[in-house]
Short mmCIF file of C-alpha atoms and ligand atoms in Angstrom, two decimals:
data_model
loop_
_atom_site.label_atom_id
_atom_site.label_comp_id
_atom_site.label_asym_id
_atom_site.label_seq_id
_atom_site.Cartn_x
_atom_site.Cartn_y
_atom_site.Cartn_z
CA MET A 321 15.23 -45.65 -72.25
CA GLU A 322 16.78 -48.52 -70.07
CA ILE A 323 13.42 -50.59 -67.92
CA LYS A 324 14.67 -52.75 -65.20
CA ARG A 325 12.65 -56.15 -66.16
CA ALA A 326 11.13 -57.57 -62.87
CA THR A 327 12.57 -61.35 -64.28
CA ALA A 328 15.99 -59.63 -63.78
CA ARG A 329 15.80 -58.79 -60.33
CA ALA A 330 15.34 -61.94 -57.72
CA THR A 331 13.44 -60.64 -55.06
CA LYS A 332 16.14 -60.62 -52.24
CA VAL A 333 16.52 -61.03 -48.30
CA GLY A 334 16.42 -58.44 -45.63
CA ALA A 335 20.12 -58.55 -44.08
CA GLU A 336 19.94 -60.71 -40.73
CA GLU A 337 22.40 -57.56 -39.15
CA CYS A 338 19.68 -54.77 -40.09
CA PHE A 339 16.27 -56.78 -39.41
CA THR A 340 14.00 -58.46 -36.98
CA GLY A 341 11.93 -62.12 -38.18
CA GLN A 342 11.59 -62.51 -42.66
CA VAL A 343 12.06 -59.63 -44.61
CA TRP A 344 12.34 -59.33 -48.79
CA GLN A 345 13.20 -56.37 -50.61
CA ASP A 346 12.46 -55.92 -54.28
CA GLU A 347 14.48 -52.80 -55.26
CA VAL A 348 12.63 -50.50 -57.49
CA ILE A 349 15.81 -47.90 -58.16
CA ALA A 350 19.27 -47.79 -56.85
CA GLU A 351 21.43 -44.22 -56.46
CA THR A 352 21.79 -43.09 -60.05
CA PRO A 353 23.53 -40.11 -60.17
CA PRO A 354 23.01 -37.60 -60.61
CA SER A 355 19.39 -38.31 -58.78
CA ARG A 356 19.96 -39.76 -54.80
CA MET A 357 16.78 -41.56 -55.30
CA ARG A 358 16.42 -45.29 -54.34
CA ALA A 359 13.09 -47.10 -53.48
CA THR A 360 12.36 -50.71 -52.71
CA ASN A 361 9.43 -52.01 -51.71
CA VAL A 362 10.07 -53.96 -48.86
CA SER A 363 7.77 -57.08 -47.54
CA PHE A 364 7.72 -58.03 -43.58
CA SER A 365 6.31 -61.41 -42.06
CA PRO A 366 4.53 -60.78 -39.55
CA GLY A 367 5.84 -59.76 -36.26
CA ALA A 368 9.33 -58.52 -38.18
CA ARG A 369 11.11 -55.10 -38.71
CA THR A 370 13.58 -52.91 -39.17
CA ALA A 371 16.68 -52.33 -36.32
CA TRP A 372 16.26 -48.85 -34.76
CA HIS A 373 18.15 -46.81 -37.86
CA ALA A 374 18.05 -43.18 -39.10
CA HIS A 375 18.57 -41.51 -42.45
CA PRO A 376 20.63 -38.42 -43.54
CA VAL A 377 17.74 -36.70 -44.75
CA GLY A 378 15.17 -38.50 -44.18
CA GLN A 379 12.98 -41.43 -45.56
CA THR A 380 8.81 -41.81 -47.28
CA LEU A 381 6.93 -44.74 -46.14
CA TYR A 382 4.70 -45.52 -48.75
CA CYS A 383 2.14 -48.15 -47.19
CA ILE A 384 0.77 -51.14 -50.09
CA SER A 385 -0.71 -53.23 -47.86
CA GLY A 386 -1.80 -55.10 -45.18
CA ILE A 387 -1.13 -53.46 -41.23
CA GLY A 388 2.53 -52.27 -40.61
CA ARG A 389 3.65 -50.14 -37.60
CA VAL A 390 5.89 -47.32 -37.30
CA GLN A 391 7.63 -45.66 -34.07
CA LEU A 392 10.68 -42.30 -33.76
CA GLU A 393 12.61 -42.69 -30.54
CA GLY A 394 10.58 -40.86 -27.54
CA GLU A 395 6.84 -41.31 -29.31
CA ARG A 396 4.89 -43.55 -29.19
CA VAL A 397 4.61 -46.59 -31.78
CA GLN A 398 2.05 -45.87 -34.78
CA GLU A 399 -0.35 -48.47 -36.51
CA LEU A 400 0.02 -47.74 -40.79
CA HIS A 401 -2.01 -48.82 -42.93
CA PRO A 402 -2.45 -49.00 -46.94
CA GLY A 403 -2.00 -45.91 -48.77
CA ASP A 404 -1.07 -44.33 -45.66
CA THR A 405 2.35 -42.07 -46.19
CA ALA A 406 4.51 -41.91 -42.88
CA LEU A 407 7.88 -38.97 -43.21
CA ILE A 408 10.68 -40.11 -41.40
CA PRO A 409 12.34 -37.14 -40.66
CA PRO A 410 16.36 -36.58 -40.88
CA ASN A 411 19.01 -38.40 -38.59
CA THR A 412 15.75 -39.61 -36.59
CA ARG A 413 16.19 -43.14 -34.90
CA HIS A 414 13.21 -44.97 -35.76
CA TRP A 415 12.15 -48.55 -36.65
CA HIS A 416 9.66 -49.82 -39.41
CA GLY A 417 7.87 -52.93 -39.97
CA ALA A 418 4.90 -55.40 -39.87
CA ALA A 419 1.94 -55.48 -37.22
CA PRO A 420 2.74 -58.71 -34.43
CA ASP A 421 -0.08 -61.08 -36.66
CA ARG A 422 -0.45 -59.37 -40.22
CA LEU A 423 2.05 -59.14 -43.03
CA PHE A 424 2.90 -55.85 -44.20
CA VAL A 425 4.23 -53.90 -47.54
CA HIS A 426 5.66 -50.61 -47.80
CA LEU A 427 7.36 -48.35 -50.89
CA ALA A 428 10.46 -47.58 -48.58
CA MET A 429 11.97 -43.80 -50.29
CA SER A 430 15.63 -41.92 -49.50
CA GLU A 431 18.51 -40.17 -50.49
CA CYS A 432 22.24 -39.86 -49.83
CA ASN A 433 23.08 -36.58 -48.06
CA ASP A 434 25.34 -34.34 -50.03
CA GLN A 435 28.44 -36.38 -48.55
CA GLY A 436 26.63 -39.92 -49.77
CA GLU A 437 26.00 -41.10 -46.79
CA GLY A 438 23.39 -43.15 -46.57
CA THR A 439 21.03 -44.62 -43.81
CA ALA A 440 22.97 -45.53 -40.28
CA TRP A 441 22.08 -48.37 -38.78
CA PHE A 442 21.82 -49.55 -34.77
CA GLU A 443 20.55 -51.94 -32.31
CA LYS A 444 17.27 -54.38 -33.11
CA VAL A 445 13.74 -53.58 -32.12
CA ASP A 446 13.80 -55.61 -28.46
CA ASP A 447 10.11 -57.17 -27.75
CA GLU A 448 9.07 -55.20 -25.10
CA ILE A 449 9.33 -52.00 -26.91
CA TYR A 450 7.95 -53.86 -30.42
CA GLY A 451 5.42 -55.11 -28.29
CA GLU A 452 3.91 -51.42 -27.25
CA ALA A 453 0.38 -50.05 -28.00
CA PRO A 454 -0.51 -48.24 -31.54
CA GLU A 455 -1.65 -45.09 -30.85
CA ALA A 456 -5.22 -44.98 -31.70
CA VAL A 457 -5.75 -43.65 -35.54
CA ALA A 458 -7.67 -40.85 -35.57
MN1 MN B 1228 13.66 -46.00 -42.36
#
């Protein structure tokens, strides 16, 4: 058995071209063939969010702490709370991040496709879109 120790893996800063605001990434697992599973614990400072992006076979987001936001292009912004699981469909432009005034931490899980392709990144989410009021939680 291999155990990847926390002490051997420093927290990484989210790439500037992929995020707005301060974002921190703790790797859980990177793809290790034959598994395609990739999981990262992502911490967003208040107001921080991903750029628009898409995952070839979708993504699962499990919300751990704080209050977050997620939006599929063409749909309302949704608020996320601890214990929520958001299912991002394949090849669908979307973004996710923290609420404007709250920290947010989620576990992001995804896989590459048969061609080995991973996340496709696009433009950043501007303040007007990010600032839209989220849909009320039922
Ligand atoms: Mn995503």
